[in-house]
Amino acid sequence: MAAKKKQVTLHVPSAPFRPGDKASFAPFENEPGDLPRPDPVKCTAAETTDHAYGLVRVLDSNGKASGPWNPELAPDELREGLEHMVRMRIFDDRMMKMQRTGKLSFYMRSLGEEAVAVAQTMALETQDWIFPSYRQPGAQFVRGRDMVSMINHCIGNEEDNVKGRQMPVHYTYRDGRYISVSSPVGTQFSQAVGVAMASQYKALDECCITWIGDGSSAEGDYHYALNFASVFKPPVILNIVNNQWAISTHANLASGNPTFAARGLAYNVPSMRVDGNDFLALYSVTKWARERAASGEGATHIEVLTYRAGAHSSSDDPSRYRPEDEHQAWPGGDPVDRLVQHLVSIGEWSDEQQKELEERIDGEIMAAYKEAVTYGDLANGPYPSADTIFTEVYEEVPWHLQEQWDEMKKWSSD
Amino acid sequence: MIDLSEMNIVQAVNSALDIMLENDPDVIFFGEDAGYFGGVFRTSDGLQEKHGAHRVFDTPLSEGGIAAITFGMGINGLRPVAEIQFADYIFPAYDQIVNEIAKVRHRSGGEFWCPVTIRTPAGGGIRGGHHHSQSPESQFTHTAGIKVVYTSTPYNSKGLLISAIESNDPVVVFEPKRCYRGPFYGDPHNVPTWKDHPEAEVPEAHYTVPLGEARLAMEGTDCTVISWGAMVHVSEQAIKDSGVSCDLIDLQTLVPWDKEVIVKSIEKTGRCVIVHEAPKTSGFGAEMAASVQERCFYHLEAPIERVTGWDTPFPHTTEWDYMPSPARIADAIKRIIEE
Ligand SMILES: Cc1ncc(C[n+]2csc(CCOP(=O)(O)OP(=O)(O)O)c2C)c(N)n1
Ligand SMILES: [Mg+2]
């Protein structure tokens, strides 16, 4: 047996702050304008080293946009982005309230991360595929999904397009090229590479965007994705949303490297780290990645740096594992507030307009909610028929399932 | 005088882990959110504080990685216990468990072995949809080299977990998450706690429920009902509803299963119903039915019945039409009694 060394304790990282601690984060090191915008077509992975270790920003702390990454969006586009983000936030609040009354079994908000799905989807073309995790439902607003149908899914009523089969927030929206969400975390990340390889094979002008969480990036799928993407160079945009937490587990347990973006460099995939609460920076970096994809240069790896401001889900109580006000200390602030601040500062928005917007959207969501519950909800029914257990398991129902289906009908409460 | 406490399954599992961490410095426990937070089901609540972060810790979110380090620690002198947050998420670990952990003793000519335990909440009834509801036990019973346990009560959850940890073979332990805080009798609106249940009287100290032994949960004369996990309680309700005098066998360990108890019971009753919530095709009920037929053919007075989940994904809103209900089970019992 080898002799014992002095240090006998396993190294187990802890979260920087736990309940009772005062959370404080260092301010972001980079200012807008610090990092160049390389030519997306000619850019090598090595040229993105500073971007992977630094932070791409456009909005400064006063809401002023500057630097080579400024996408110079028209005020209408900015207001459109703001509207989707506000819609996401109020929609989440409404669903969470419904969850508390039993109308949904479960819910997950995107609070504090609304810019991610909205800005990144707006930066794409409508033919591009969206392969989300459960924290990017906002992409559906950009793609025009009707809120009533989103609520129908969440409350598992007769009109749920996935027929009550999946838990809430596991949306499917083929018309918006938004691919079905699956619970096992991370699986979409490597699958997205396959989606993009099919587009590449068929020589179509489309790309696939996907997201994985900081925690989930410890799954094999994250590494499969980067490796296949680096070998085959398909048009895929691989985002890792570092919102600091995976349920109760801090990001420093997901990786020993404090910048997730840097991991992409080792796969020879150009990699960027971007302020995920900065709508403009997110939009711009995604546009850049899309240009690379369209030119046949392949994948881009993006770490979206943000903070999960809410609980992991309706089943979670973060006060057990992090300071309650930790998100207020986050140097990235709040994505909605920051876009409002920017629009106000360029004279294209006002507090009154913001208030009106919120009231209008709240009204829309209430109306959608009232309509959706007329088709039933989890607490009161009616649900999709129990027949939906047996349909679409296979293209056609094999005899043994038919027998079981007939048996089920004898017992079903339908 | 044994000190008894009323415990639910969460507390019973916690107590087993606590005792084993206390008794054996080579025991360590880890999993996703299982350290500081104490697990999403709270089964390791307080254990990190008590035993230290080097013995009870959070892992990266990587079931394949968890199983792999469990293997490595196991062959190098530790006795690790890993939690997989939901049984549905054991599949990224499947290769490590089935091809590596299960086979290392055999493939190395007995030079290496893996005294590891992997425990995981399984089964439906919590509105978990496709991926928080499955019972994948038969995907492990089909693998030589691992023992497979499915608990049902606070008493057996603690005693079986201690046996699993002390075993020098790898053991996968499924815990019925629907029953963590109370037994489940098949009526979703009836949510009892474990209070006053005889199987919730749990010794505070170390004890074992041996691997390979079934539990006779009810005794009768005319039919044998074999079940495991949450379905044990649903079967109990069904037996009462049917009015038929039945033996109810809680299998507890699926591999190796308890031949004596089952053969003896069937020789007495001549009839057998097998109940599990996993799908029917290639479910462990198929193994039970074939084995009963092989061993007890001349004692059987009626065909063996299986009442199981359907051969479909596990649904979300319609889960009560998926899981075997007391009515379906009682019907099967009555049907074979009339044969
Ligand atoms: C394979 C698998 N293991 C475990 C889980 C349980 N689980 C659901 S979400 C989650 C944390 C994910 O954290 P992260 O990837 O950081 O995403 P975030 O929730 O922060 O968006 C865990 C452990 C799961 N869904 N799938
Ligand atoms: Mg996260």
PDB file of C-alpha atoms in Angstrom, chain B residues 141-264:
ATOM      1  CA  THR B 141     -32.212  -7.427 -13.363  1.00  0.00           C
ATOM      2  CA  HIS B 142     -31.170  -8.481 -16.863  1.00  0.00           C
ATOM      3  CA  THR B 143     -27.524  -7.837 -16.014  1.00  0.00           C
ATOM      4  CA  ALA B 144     -25.369 -10.407 -14.271  1.00  0.00           C
ATOM      5  CA  GLY B 145     -23.165  -9.118 -11.462  1.00  0.00           C
ATOM      6  CA  ILE B 146     -25.396  -6.570  -9.771  1.00  0.00           C
ATOM      7  CA  LYS B 147     -27.986  -7.122  -7.101  1.00  0.00           C
ATOM      8  CA  VAL B 148     -31.261  -5.292  -7.485  1.00  0.00           C
ATOM      9  CA  VAL B 149     -33.396  -4.069  -4.587  1.00  0.00           C
ATOM     10  CA  TYR B 150     -36.763  -2.275  -4.625  1.00  0.00           C
ATOM     11  CA  THR B 151     -37.907  -1.035  -1.217  1.00  0.00           C
ATOM     12  CA  SER B 152     -41.464  -0.280  -0.133  1.00  0.00           C
ATOM     13  CA  THR B 153     -41.555   0.786   3.535  1.00  0.00           C
ATOM     14  CA  PRO B 154     -39.475   2.758   6.039  1.00  0.00           C
ATOM     15  CA  TYR B 155     -38.405  -0.475   7.753  1.00  0.00           C
ATOM     16  CA  ASN B 156     -37.149  -2.233   4.661  1.00  0.00           C
ATOM     17  CA  SER B 157     -35.735   0.959   3.119  1.00  0.00           C
ATOM     18  CA  LYS B 158     -33.331   1.309   6.022  1.00  0.00           C
ATOM     19  CA  GLY B 159     -32.534  -2.363   6.518  1.00  0.00           C
ATOM     20  CA  LEU B 160     -32.033  -3.097   2.838  1.00  0.00           C
ATOM     21  CA  LEU B 161     -29.881  -0.012   2.300  1.00  0.00           C
ATOM     22  CA  ILE B 162     -27.580  -1.050   5.138  1.00  0.00           C
ATOM     23  CA  SER B 163     -27.320  -4.547   3.642  1.00  0.00           C
ATOM     24  CA  ALA B 164     -26.590  -3.058   0.237  1.00  0.00           C
ATOM     25  CA  ILE B 165     -23.807  -0.851   1.602  1.00  0.00           C
ATOM     26  CA  GLU B 166     -22.291  -3.753   3.529  1.00  0.00           C
ATOM     27  CA  SER B 167     -22.461  -6.049   0.514  1.00  0.00           C
ATOM     28  CA  ASN B 168     -19.233  -6.620  -1.373  1.00  0.00           C
ATOM     29  CA  ASP B 169     -21.254  -6.824  -4.566  1.00  0.00           C
ATOM     30  CA  PRO B 170     -22.660  -3.796  -6.352  1.00  0.00           C
ATOM     31  CA  VAL B 171     -26.290  -3.130  -5.502  1.00  0.00           C
ATOM     32  CA  VAL B 172     -28.797  -0.868  -7.226  1.00  0.00           C
ATOM     33  CA  VAL B 173     -31.513   0.204  -4.797  1.00  0.00           C
ATOM     34  CA  PHE B 174     -34.790   1.632  -6.084  1.00  0.00           C
ATOM     35  CA  GLU B 175     -36.897   3.584  -3.604  1.00  0.00           C
ATOM     36  CA  PRO B 176     -40.597   4.279  -4.308  1.00  0.00           C
ATOM     37  CA  LYS B 177     -40.668   8.071  -4.306  1.00  0.00           C
ATOM     38  CA  ARG B 178     -44.459   8.178  -4.161  1.00  0.00           C
ATOM     39  CA  CYS B 179     -44.186   6.439  -0.770  1.00  0.00           C
ATOM     40  CA  TYR B 180     -41.396   8.591   0.665  1.00  0.00           C
ATOM     41  CA  ARG B 181     -43.766  10.364   3.026  1.00  0.00           C
ATOM     42  CA  GLY B 182     -46.618   7.902   3.185  1.00  0.00           C
ATOM     43  CA  PRO B 183     -47.905   4.630   1.741  1.00  0.00           C
ATOM     44  CA  PHE B 184     -49.868   4.807  -1.511  1.00  0.00           C
ATOM     45  CA  TYR B 185     -53.057   2.791  -1.769  1.00  0.00           C
ATOM     46  CA  GLY B 186     -53.926   3.670  -5.328  1.00  0.00           C
ATOM     47  CA  ASP B 187     -56.222   6.591  -4.605  1.00  0.00           C
ATOM     48  CA  PRO B 188     -54.439   9.824  -5.527  1.00  0.00           C
ATOM     49  CA  HIS B 189     -56.790  11.838  -3.320  1.00  0.00           C
ATOM     50  CA  ASN B 190     -55.962   9.804  -0.246  1.00  0.00           C
ATOM     51  CA  VAL B 191     -52.541  10.964   0.948  1.00  0.00           C
ATOM     52  CA  PRO B 192     -51.806   9.246   4.262  1.00  0.00           C
ATOM     53  CA  THR B 193     -48.539   9.635   6.133  1.00  0.00           C
ATOM     54  CA  TRP B 194     -46.586   6.728   7.601  1.00  0.00           C
ATOM     55  CA  LYS B 195     -48.000   7.569  11.036  1.00  0.00           C
ATOM     56  CA  ASP B 196     -49.217   4.464  12.866  1.00  0.00           C
ATOM     57  CA  HIS B 197     -48.152   2.142  10.058  1.00  0.00           C
ATOM     58  CA  PRO B 198     -46.454  -0.936  11.571  1.00  0.00           C
ATOM     59  CA  GLU B 199     -43.634  -0.803   8.989  1.00  0.00           C
ATOM     60  CA  ALA B 200     -42.843   2.761  10.053  1.00  0.00           C
ATOM     61  CA  GLU B 201     -41.639   1.574  13.450  1.00  0.00           C
ATOM     62  CA  VAL B 202     -37.939   1.632  12.726  1.00  0.00           C
ATOM     63  CA  PRO B 203     -35.056   0.775  15.064  1.00  0.00           C
ATOM     64  CA  GLU B 204     -32.819   3.790  15.522  1.00  0.00           C
ATOM     65  CA  ALA B 205     -29.698   1.631  15.518  1.00  0.00           C
ATOM     66  CA  HIS B 206     -28.061  -0.545  12.913  1.00  0.00           C
ATOM     67  CA  TYR B 207     -30.050  -3.537  11.623  1.00  0.00           C
ATOM     68  CA  THR B 208     -30.320  -5.295   8.317  1.00  0.00           C
ATOM     69  CA  VAL B 209     -32.979  -6.699   6.078  1.00  0.00           C
ATOM     70  CA  PRO B 210     -30.948  -9.344   4.274  1.00  0.00           C
ATOM     71  CA  LEU B 211     -30.606  -9.159   0.507  1.00  0.00           C
ATOM     72  CA  GLY B 212     -32.456 -11.997  -1.175  1.00  0.00           C
ATOM     73  CA  GLU B 213     -35.261 -12.265   1.354  1.00  0.00           C
ATOM     74  CA  ALA B 214     -38.863 -11.430   0.567  1.00  0.00           C
ATOM     75  CA  ARG B 215     -41.379 -10.132   3.094  1.00  0.00           C
ATOM     76  CA  LEU B 216     -44.755 -11.712   3.649  1.00  0.00           C
ATOM     77  CA  ALA B 217     -46.837  -8.542   3.920  1.00  0.00           C
ATOM     78  CA  MET B 218     -50.203 -10.312   4.215  1.00  0.00           C
ATOM     79  CA  GLU B 219     -51.031 -13.932   4.817  1.00  0.00           C
ATOM     80  CA  GLY B 220     -53.854 -15.859   3.211  1.00  0.00           C
ATOM     81  CA  THR B 221     -54.809 -19.148   1.625  1.00  0.00           C
ATOM     82  CA  ASP B 222     -56.216 -18.823  -1.879  1.00  0.00           C
ATOM     83  CA  CYS B 223     -53.936 -16.683  -4.008  1.00  0.00           C
ATOM     84  CA  THR B 224     -50.379 -15.341  -3.961  1.00  0.00           C
ATOM     85  CA  VAL B 225     -49.811 -11.743  -5.009  1.00  0.00           C
ATOM     86  CA  ILE B 226     -46.164 -10.904  -5.743  1.00  0.00           C
ATOM     87  CA  SER B 227     -45.197  -7.253  -5.939  1.00  0.00           C
ATOM     88  CA  TRP B 228     -42.525  -4.668  -5.098  1.00  0.00           C
ATOM     89  CA  GLY B 229     -42.172  -0.929  -4.587  1.00  0.00           C
ATOM     90  CA  ALA B 230     -45.271   1.253  -4.290  1.00  0.00           C
ATOM     91  CA  MET B 231     -47.404  -1.479  -5.844  1.00  0.00           C
ATOM     92  CA  VAL B 232     -47.112  -3.511  -2.637  1.00  0.00           C
ATOM     93  CA  HIS B 233     -49.485  -1.065  -0.954  1.00  0.00           C
ATOM     94  CA  VAL B 234     -51.787  -0.831  -3.945  1.00  0.00           C
ATOM     95  CA  SER B 235     -51.931  -4.632  -3.965  1.00  0.00           C
ATOM     96  CA  GLU B 236     -52.755  -4.650  -0.277  1.00  0.00           C
ATOM     97  CA  GLN B 237     -55.732  -2.419  -0.981  1.00  0.00           C
ATOM     98  CA  ALA B 238     -56.756  -4.607  -3.921  1.00  0.00           C
ATOM     99  CA  ILE B 239     -56.626  -7.774  -1.817  1.00  0.00           C
ATOM    100  CA  LYS B 240     -58.849  -6.161   0.797  1.00  0.00           C
ATOM    101  CA  ASP B 241     -61.257  -4.980  -1.899  1.00  0.00           C
ATOM    102  CA  SER B 242     -61.359  -8.399  -3.553  1.00  0.00           C
ATOM    103  CA  GLY B 243     -62.353 -10.190  -0.368  1.00  0.00           C
ATOM    104  CA  VAL B 244     -60.050 -13.051  -1.371  1.00  0.00           C
ATOM    105  CA  SER B 245     -57.654 -14.538   1.175  1.00  0.00           C
ATOM    106  CA  CYS B 246     -54.187 -13.858  -0.252  1.00  0.00           C
ATOM    107  CA  ASP B 247     -50.537 -14.058   0.558  1.00  0.00           C
ATOM    108  CA  LEU B 248     -48.976 -10.714  -0.389  1.00  0.00           C
ATOM    109  CA  ILE B 249     -45.266 -11.107  -1.042  1.00  0.00           C
ATOM    110  CA  ASP B 250     -43.170  -7.956  -1.087  1.00  0.00           C
ATOM    111  CA  LEU B 251     -40.225  -9.220  -3.094  1.00  0.00           C
ATOM    112  CA  GLN B 252     -37.783  -6.555  -1.731  1.00  0.00           C
ATOM    113  CA  THR B 253     -34.778  -8.021  -3.568  1.00  0.00           C
ATOM    114  CA  LEU B 254     -35.361  -8.816  -7.245  1.00  0.00           C
ATOM    115  CA  VAL B 255     -31.905 -10.278  -7.853  1.00  0.00           C
ATOM    116  CA  PRO B 256     -31.451 -12.697  -6.242  1.00  0.00           C
ATOM    117  CA  TRP B 257     -35.137 -13.248  -5.521  1.00  0.00           C
ATOM    118  CA  ASP B 258     -36.479 -15.334  -2.650  1.00  0.00           C
ATOM    119  CA  LYS B 259     -37.197 -18.761  -4.077  1.00  0.00           C
ATOM    120  CA  GLU B 260     -38.280 -20.384  -0.785  1.00  0.00           C
ATOM    121  CA  VAL B 261     -40.914 -17.874   0.183  1.00  0.00           C
ATOM    122  CA  ILE B 262     -42.465 -17.778  -3.252  1.00  0.00           C
ATOM    123  CA  VAL B 263     -42.481 -21.511  -3.914  1.00  0.00           C
ATOM    124  CA  LYS B 264     -43.900 -22.209  -0.492  1.00  0.00           C
TER     125      LYS B 264
END
